[in-house]
Short mmCIF file of C-alpha atoms and ligand atoms in Angstrom, two decimals:
data_model
loop_
_atom_site.label_atom_id
_atom_site.label_comp_id
_atom_site.label_asym_id
_atom_site.label_seq_id
_atom_site.Cartn_x
_atom_site.Cartn_y
_atom_site.Cartn_z
CA MET V 1188 0.00 0.00 0.00
CA GLU V 1189 1.18 3.51 -0.82
CA LYS V 1190 2.33 5.38 2.29
CA LYS V 1191 -0.05 8.18 3.29
CA SER V 1192 1.08 11.68 4.33
CA VAL V 1193 -1.07 12.38 7.37
CA ILE V 1194 -1.94 15.25 9.70
CA LEU V 1195 -3.69 14.00 12.84
CA ASP V 1196 -5.93 16.68 14.35
CA CYS V 1197 -6.97 15.71 17.87
CA ASP V 1198 -8.23 16.63 21.36
CA PRO V 1199 -6.71 13.96 23.67
CA GLY V 1200 -8.80 12.30 25.21
CA GLN V 1201 -7.89 8.68 26.08
CA ASP V 1202 -9.15 7.37 22.73
CA ASP V 1203 -7.30 10.12 20.85
CA ALA V 1204 -4.18 9.06 22.76
CA VAL V 1205 -4.53 5.47 21.50
CA ALA V 1206 -5.07 6.83 17.97
CA ILE V 1207 -1.81 8.80 18.24
CA LEU V 1208 0.02 5.68 19.42
CA LEU V 1209 -1.37 3.62 16.56
CA ALA V 1210 -0.25 6.24 14.04
CA LEU V 1211 3.23 6.47 15.57
CA ALA V 1212 3.54 2.68 15.47
CA SER V 1213 2.56 2.42 11.81
CA GLU V 1214 5.41 4.09 9.95
CA GLN V 1215 5.12 1.68 7.04
CA GLU V 1216 1.71 2.98 6.09
CA ILE V 1217 1.64 6.43 7.71
CA ASP V 1218 4.03 9.33 7.33
CA LEU V 1219 2.83 11.41 10.26
CA LEU V 1220 3.67 14.99 9.27
CA GLY V 1221 2.48 16.54 12.51
CA ILE V 1222 -0.09 16.38 15.28
CA THR V 1223 -2.40 19.38 15.56
CA THR V 1224 -4.51 19.90 18.64
CA VAL V 1225 -7.82 21.62 19.25
CA ALA V 1226 -10.11 22.39 22.18
CA GLY V 1227 -12.65 19.61 22.66
CA ASN V 1228 -12.68 16.92 25.31
CA VAL V 1229 -10.77 19.37 27.52
CA PRO V 1230 -9.46 22.90 26.91
CA LEU V 1231 -6.61 23.45 24.42
CA SER V 1232 -3.86 23.87 27.03
CA LEU V 1233 -4.55 20.29 28.12
CA THR V 1234 -5.10 18.71 24.69
CA GLU V 1235 -1.77 20.06 23.40
CA SER V 1236 0.16 18.95 26.48
CA ASN V 1237 -1.56 15.55 26.47
CA ALA V 1238 -0.53 15.00 22.84
CA ARG V 1239 3.08 15.72 23.84
CA ARG V 1240 2.86 13.41 26.87
CA ILE V 1241 1.70 10.57 24.64
CA CYS V 1242 4.46 11.16 22.06
CA GLU V 1243 7.00 10.99 24.88
CA VAL V 1244 5.66 7.68 26.19
CA ALA V 1245 6.11 6.31 22.69
CA GLY V 1246 9.70 7.59 22.62
CA ARG V 1247 8.79 10.13 19.94
CA ALA V 1248 9.77 13.45 21.48
CA ASP V 1249 10.84 14.43 17.96
CA MET V 1250 7.22 14.57 16.72
CA ALA V 1251 5.92 18.06 15.90
CA VAL V 1252 2.88 18.96 18.01
CA PHE V 1253 0.96 22.18 17.32
CA ALA V 1254 -1.74 24.03 19.26
CA GLY V 1255 -4.71 25.35 17.30
CA ALA V 1256 -8.12 26.79 18.03
CA PRO V 1257 -9.08 27.34 21.69
CA GLN V 1258 -12.78 27.51 20.86
CA PRO V 1259 -15.28 26.51 18.15
CA LEU V 1260 -16.02 28.79 15.18
CA MET V 1261 -19.29 30.22 16.46
CA ARG V 1262 -20.40 28.38 19.57
CA LYS V 1263 -19.27 28.29 23.16
CA LEU V 1264 -16.86 25.44 23.89
CA VAL V 1265 -18.42 22.33 25.44
CA THR V 1266 -15.93 19.94 27.06
CA ALA V 1267 -16.33 16.33 28.27
CA GLU V 1268 -14.52 15.96 31.59
CA TRP V 1269 -17.37 13.76 32.79
CA ILE V 1270 -16.10 11.09 30.38
CA HIS V 1271 -12.37 11.79 30.12
CA GLY V 1272 -11.62 13.15 33.59
CA LYS V 1273 -10.13 16.50 34.59
CA THR V 1274 -6.92 16.05 32.60
CA GLY V 1275 -8.55 14.51 29.51
CA ILE V 1276 -6.37 11.43 29.88
CA ASP V 1277 -7.16 10.46 33.46
CA GLY V 1278 -5.74 7.06 34.27
CA ALA V 1279 -2.57 7.65 32.23
CA ASP V 1280 -0.74 9.18 35.17
CA LEU V 1281 1.99 10.88 33.14
CA PRO V 1282 4.34 13.71 34.13
CA ASP V 1283 4.34 17.11 32.42
CA PRO V 1284 5.86 16.87 28.95
CA THR V 1285 9.39 18.11 28.32
CA MET V 1286 9.34 18.11 24.51
CA PRO V 1287 8.51 21.51 23.04
CA LEU V 1288 5.20 22.66 21.64
CA GLN V 1289 5.78 24.04 18.12
CA VAL V 1290 5.65 27.82 17.92
CA GLN V 1291 3.62 27.79 14.70
CA HIS V 1292 -0.17 27.81 15.02
CA ALA V 1293 -1.81 24.51 14.03
CA VAL V 1294 -3.91 26.22 11.35
CA ASP V 1295 -0.80 27.73 9.74
CA PHE V 1296 0.93 24.35 9.88
CA ILE V 1297 -1.99 22.75 8.03
CA VAL V 1298 -2.01 25.55 5.45
CA ASP V 1299 1.78 25.55 4.89
CA THR V 1300 2.01 21.76 4.70
CA CYS V 1301 -0.79 21.52 2.17
CA MET V 1302 0.43 24.44 0.06
CA LYS V 1303 3.85 22.79 -0.32
CA ALA V 1304 2.30 19.43 -1.25
CA ALA V 1305 1.21 17.92 -4.54
CA ASP V 1306 -2.48 17.80 -5.44
CA LYS V 1307 -4.49 15.09 -3.63
CA SER V 1308 -1.55 14.11 -1.44
CA ILE V 1309 -2.41 15.02 2.17
CA THR V 1310 -4.75 12.97 4.36
CA ILE V 1311 -6.24 14.98 7.23
CA CYS V 1312 -7.69 13.07 10.18
CA PRO V 1313 -9.82 15.13 12.56
CA ILE V 1314 -10.65 13.09 15.66
CA GLY V 1315 -11.95 16.03 17.64
CA PRO V 1316 -14.10 19.05 16.67
CA MET V 1317 -13.13 20.13 13.12
CA THR V 1318 -12.34 23.76 14.02
CA ASN V 1319 -8.66 23.73 12.95
CA VAL V 1320 -9.35 22.09 9.60
CA ALA V 1321 -12.25 24.45 8.84
CA LEU V 1322 -10.15 27.49 9.76
CA ALA V 1323 -7.33 26.29 7.50
CA MET V 1324 -9.77 25.90 4.58
CA MET V 1325 -11.25 29.34 5.26
CA LYS V 1326 -7.85 30.99 5.57
CA GLU V 1327 -6.46 29.40 2.41
CA PRO V 1328 -9.01 27.68 0.15
CA ARG V 1329 -6.20 26.68 -2.22
CA ILE V 1330 -5.37 23.86 0.22
CA ILE V 1331 -8.59 22.05 -0.72
CA PRO V 1332 -7.26 20.40 -3.91
CA LYS V 1333 -4.13 19.33 -2.03
CA ILE V 1334 -6.16 17.13 0.28
CA ARG V 1335 -6.43 13.49 -0.71
CA GLU V 1336 -9.17 12.85 1.82
CA VAL V 1337 -10.50 13.82 5.22
CA VAL V 1338 -11.07 10.79 7.45
CA CYS V 1339 -12.85 11.85 10.61
CA MET V 1340 -14.39 10.41 13.75
CA GLY V 1341 -17.76 12.01 14.27
CA GLY V 1342 -21.48 11.78 13.90
CA ALA V 1343 -24.14 9.17 14.44
CA VAL V 1344 -26.30 8.03 11.55
CA LYS V 1345 -28.46 5.11 12.67
CA GLU V 1346 -27.44 5.44 16.32
CA PHE V 1347 -28.56 8.10 18.75
CA GLY V 1348 -26.12 10.81 19.75
CA ASN V 1349 -23.85 10.65 22.79
CA THR V 1350 -23.95 14.35 23.69
CA THR V 1351 -27.56 15.12 22.88
CA PRO V 1352 -30.12 12.55 21.69
CA ALA V 1353 -29.39 13.82 18.16
CA ALA V 1354 -25.67 14.57 18.12
CA GLU V 1355 -22.28 13.01 18.67
CA PHE V 1356 -19.70 15.04 20.64
CA ASN V 1357 -17.19 16.09 17.93
CA ILE V 1358 -19.86 17.37 15.55
CA TYR V 1359 -21.99 18.86 18.35
CA VAL V 1360 -19.07 20.94 19.67
CA ASP V 1361 -18.41 22.60 16.30
CA PRO V 1362 -21.13 21.82 13.75
CA GLN V 1363 -20.29 24.86 11.63
CA ALA V 1364 -16.69 23.66 11.29
CA ALA V 1365 -17.87 20.19 10.23
CA GLU V 1366 -20.15 21.84 7.67
CA VAL V 1367 -17.26 23.92 6.25
CA VAL V 1368 -15.11 20.81 5.83
CA LEU V 1369 -17.87 18.63 4.38
CA SER V 1370 -19.08 21.29 1.96
CA SER V 1371 -15.54 21.98 0.71
CA GLY V 1372 -16.03 18.99 -1.57
CA VAL V 1373 -12.95 17.04 -0.35
CA PRO V 1374 -13.36 13.26 -0.31
CA PHE V 1375 -14.89 12.75 3.13
CA VAL V 1376 -14.86 9.52 5.17
CA MET V 1377 -16.73 9.43 8.48
CA MET V 1378 -16.49 6.96 11.37
CA PRO V 1379 -19.68 7.61 13.35
CA LEU V 1380 -20.85 6.08 16.63
CA ASP V 1381 -22.48 3.34 14.54
CA VAL V 1382 -18.97 1.92 14.08
CA THR V 1383 -17.22 2.99 17.23
CA HIS V 1384 -19.91 1.58 19.51
CA LYS V 1385 -18.89 -1.81 18.08
CA ALA V 1386 -15.21 -1.29 19.00
CA LEU V 1387 -15.60 -1.98 22.71
CA VAL V 1388 -12.72 -2.44 25.14
CA THR V 1389 -14.13 -5.44 27.01
CA PRO V 1390 -12.33 -6.56 30.20
CA GLU V 1391 -10.50 -9.27 28.16
CA ARG V 1392 -9.33 -6.71 25.61
CA LEU V 1393 -8.29 -4.31 28.35
CA GLN V 1394 -6.16 -7.08 29.84
CA LYS V 1395 -4.41 -7.56 26.49
CA PHE V 1396 -3.30 -3.92 26.51
CA LYS V 1397 -1.97 -4.41 30.04
CA ASP V 1398 -0.24 -7.63 28.95
CA LEU V 1399 1.87 -5.66 26.48
CA ASN V 1400 4.00 -5.10 29.57
CA SER V 1401 5.59 -1.91 28.37
CA PRO V 1402 5.26 1.77 29.24
CA VAL V 1403 2.79 2.15 26.35
CA GLY V 1404 0.82 -0.93 27.47
CA ASN V 1405 0.67 0.34 31.05
CA VAL V 1406 -0.50 3.79 29.99
CA CYS V 1407 -3.19 2.29 27.72
CA GLY V 1408 -4.25 -0.06 30.51
CA GLY V 1409 -4.60 2.80 33.00
CA MET V 1410 -6.34 5.17 30.60
CA LEU V 1411 -8.79 2.64 29.22
CA ASP V 1412 -9.62 1.33 32.65
CA TYR V 1413 -10.70 4.87 33.52
CA PHE V 1414 -12.39 5.52 30.15
CA ASN V 1415 -14.40 2.28 30.24
CA ARG V 1416 -16.28 3.28 33.37
CA PHE V 1417 -18.51 5.91 31.79
CA ASP V 1418 -19.96 3.94 28.88
CA MET V 1419 -20.26 0.71 30.86
CA THR V 1420 -22.33 2.52 33.47
CA ARG V 1421 -24.34 4.85 31.21
CA TYR V 1422 -25.09 2.49 28.33
CA GLY V 1423 -24.53 -0.91 29.89
CA PHE V 1424 -21.87 -1.57 27.22
CA GLU V 1425 -19.39 -4.43 27.72
CA GLY V 1426 -16.58 -1.89 27.52
CA GLY V 1427 -15.76 1.67 26.45
CA PRO V 1428 -15.89 2.46 22.71
CA LEU V 1429 -12.46 3.05 21.22
CA HIS V 1430 -13.73 5.77 18.86
CA ASP V 1431 -10.73 7.60 17.46
CA PRO V 1432 -8.33 4.73 16.67
CA CYS V 1433 -10.93 3.59 14.09
CA VAL V 1434 -9.82 6.51 11.91
CA VAL V 1435 -6.15 5.51 12.01
CA ALA V 1436 -6.98 1.82 11.52
CA TYR V 1437 -8.93 2.80 8.40
CA LEU V 1438 -5.76 4.36 6.95
CA ILE V 1439 -3.84 1.15 7.59
CA GLU V 1440 -6.41 -1.57 6.80
CA PRO V 1441 -9.54 -0.05 5.24
CA GLU V 1442 -10.94 -3.57 4.73
CA ILE V 1443 -11.63 -3.73 8.48
CA PHE V 1444 -14.56 -1.36 7.91
CA LYS V 1445 -17.81 -1.48 5.98
CA GLY V 1446 -19.77 1.53 4.81
CA ARG V 1447 -21.65 3.25 2.05
CA ASN V 1448 -21.28 6.24 -0.24
CA VAL V 1449 -24.17 8.45 0.81
CA HIS V 1450 -25.35 12.02 0.83
CA LEU V 1451 -24.54 13.49 4.23
CA ALA V 1452 -25.90 16.69 5.79
CA ILE V 1453 -25.16 18.39 9.11
CA GLU V 1454 -27.66 20.32 11.20
CA THR V 1455 -26.27 23.75 12.06
CA THR V 1456 -29.33 25.79 12.98
CA SER V 1457 -31.83 23.94 15.17
CA GLU V 1458 -30.84 24.07 18.85
CA LEU V 1459 -32.87 20.90 19.40
CA THR V 1460 -30.95 18.77 16.90
CA MET V 1461 -27.73 20.83 16.58
CA GLY V 1462 -24.87 18.76 15.16
CA GLN V 1463 -27.01 15.89 13.95
CA THR V 1464 -25.50 14.05 10.98
CA LEU V 1465 -28.14 12.99 8.47
CA ALA V 1466 -27.00 10.29 6.08
CA ASP V 1467 -29.40 9.42 3.28
CA TRP V 1468 -28.68 5.70 3.74
CA TRP V 1469 -31.38 4.54 1.32
CA ASP V 1470 -30.80 7.27 -1.25
CA ILE V 1471 -34.29 8.62 -0.71
CA GLN V 1472 -33.34 12.05 -2.00
CA GLU V 1473 -31.34 10.73 -4.97
CA LYS V 1474 -28.63 13.32 -4.31
CA THR V 1475 -25.03 12.80 -5.37
CA PRO V 1476 -23.12 11.10 -2.52
CA ASN V 1477 -20.66 13.40 -0.74
CA ALA V 1478 -19.30 11.05 1.93
CA PHE V 1479 -18.28 7.49 2.63
CA VAL V 1480 -19.95 6.73 5.95
CA CYS V 1481 -18.94 3.57 7.82
CA ASP V 1482 -21.40 1.57 9.87
CA ASP V 1483 -19.57 -1.64 10.76
CA LEU V 1484 -16.15 -3.08 11.53
CA ASP V 1485 -14.43 -6.40 12.10
CA HIS V 1486 -13.75 -5.78 15.79
CA ASP V 1487 -11.41 -8.71 16.34
CA ARG V 1488 -9.24 -7.64 13.44
CA PHE V 1489 -9.29 -4.05 14.70
CA PHE V 1490 -8.10 -5.01 18.18
CA GLY V 1491 -5.59 -7.46 16.68
CA LEU V 1492 -4.07 -4.60 14.71
CA LEU V 1493 -3.89 -2.44 17.83
CA TYR V 1494 -2.10 -5.06 19.95
CA GLU V 1495 0.32 -5.88 17.14
CA ARG V 1496 1.24 -2.23 16.46
CA LEU V 1497 1.26 -0.94 20.05
CA GLY V 1498 3.38 -3.95 20.98
CA LYS V 1499 6.13 -2.49 18.79
CA LEU V 1500 6.39 0.77 20.72
C1 LIG T 2447 -15.61 11.51 20.30
O1 LIG T 2447 -15.72 12.50 21.31
C2 LIG T 2447 -14.67 12.37 22.23
O2 LIG T 2447 -15.20 12.19 23.52
C3 LIG T 2447 -13.81 11.22 21.80
O3 LIG T 2447 -12.43 11.54 21.91
C4 LIG T 2447 -14.20 10.98 20.36
O4 LIG T 2447 -13.40 11.73 19.46
C5 LIG T 2447 -16.69 10.45 20.52
O5 LIG T 2447 -17.95 11.02 20.46
CA1 LIG T 2448 -11.36 12.83 20.15
#
């Protein structure tokens, strides 16, 4: 498979942290150009320092980490400490990072990287609210043809939302940003809750992370132990959903996932259903598809990939 040039845009978050680790461990398939961070699960000062903490655990203090938008385009920031804990990666128990935060703003990094690149060559992976990516497209629309595809975690199409009955967290926090990115016309792949709620860290799977017996395994064990509690209690799930690593796994082994080319729309006006993602699954409107939306995954293969790759770090 051709190696992909990737920018990972994240808001760590325990599941973002595992996504970062999977990307760092997959150099054969992924050329990780930089990690950009955004306000989401916790405020920006924490998401950027958490991204650096995770790079350091993986022995990758050389990775470039950038801080981006501290708030959504138009709405007040909503965070999710009730799921992720005060730090965003509760359970990881990591010291303050020592590697530097890049001086350049995340949005400028995205713009500069794309402008220097060939057409259709950069894969952008937003696994938090899409504020940084939208701002980059608004600041410099000439980056749009440089993007090979946007592969994001967000939305809920046949499932209910996890932040309101209608909306999933990442899209709810910045629906206008998601709309800017989707309507730019870039190839758009979405991993909604329909997929990620099938990627559950059951107690047996949690044990396998711990059994890696390495600093990375211990950090994953601690974080996921903490992260599991919320969804197991609230939804009665057998484990917490490992949302964001689905995006990175899709870059490595797309065959793990099933989905459909559909027409996708995002609610940006109604307060009641703000951030809802409406996929025309049965092509009722006969509109041209604008997104590949996944709805299923081979969960054993997904977790197999995670253990294999994280075991290398
Ligand atoms: C998404 O929201 C965050 O809580 C997770 O990191 C994930 O990106 C799931 O709705
Ligand atoms: Ca996230």
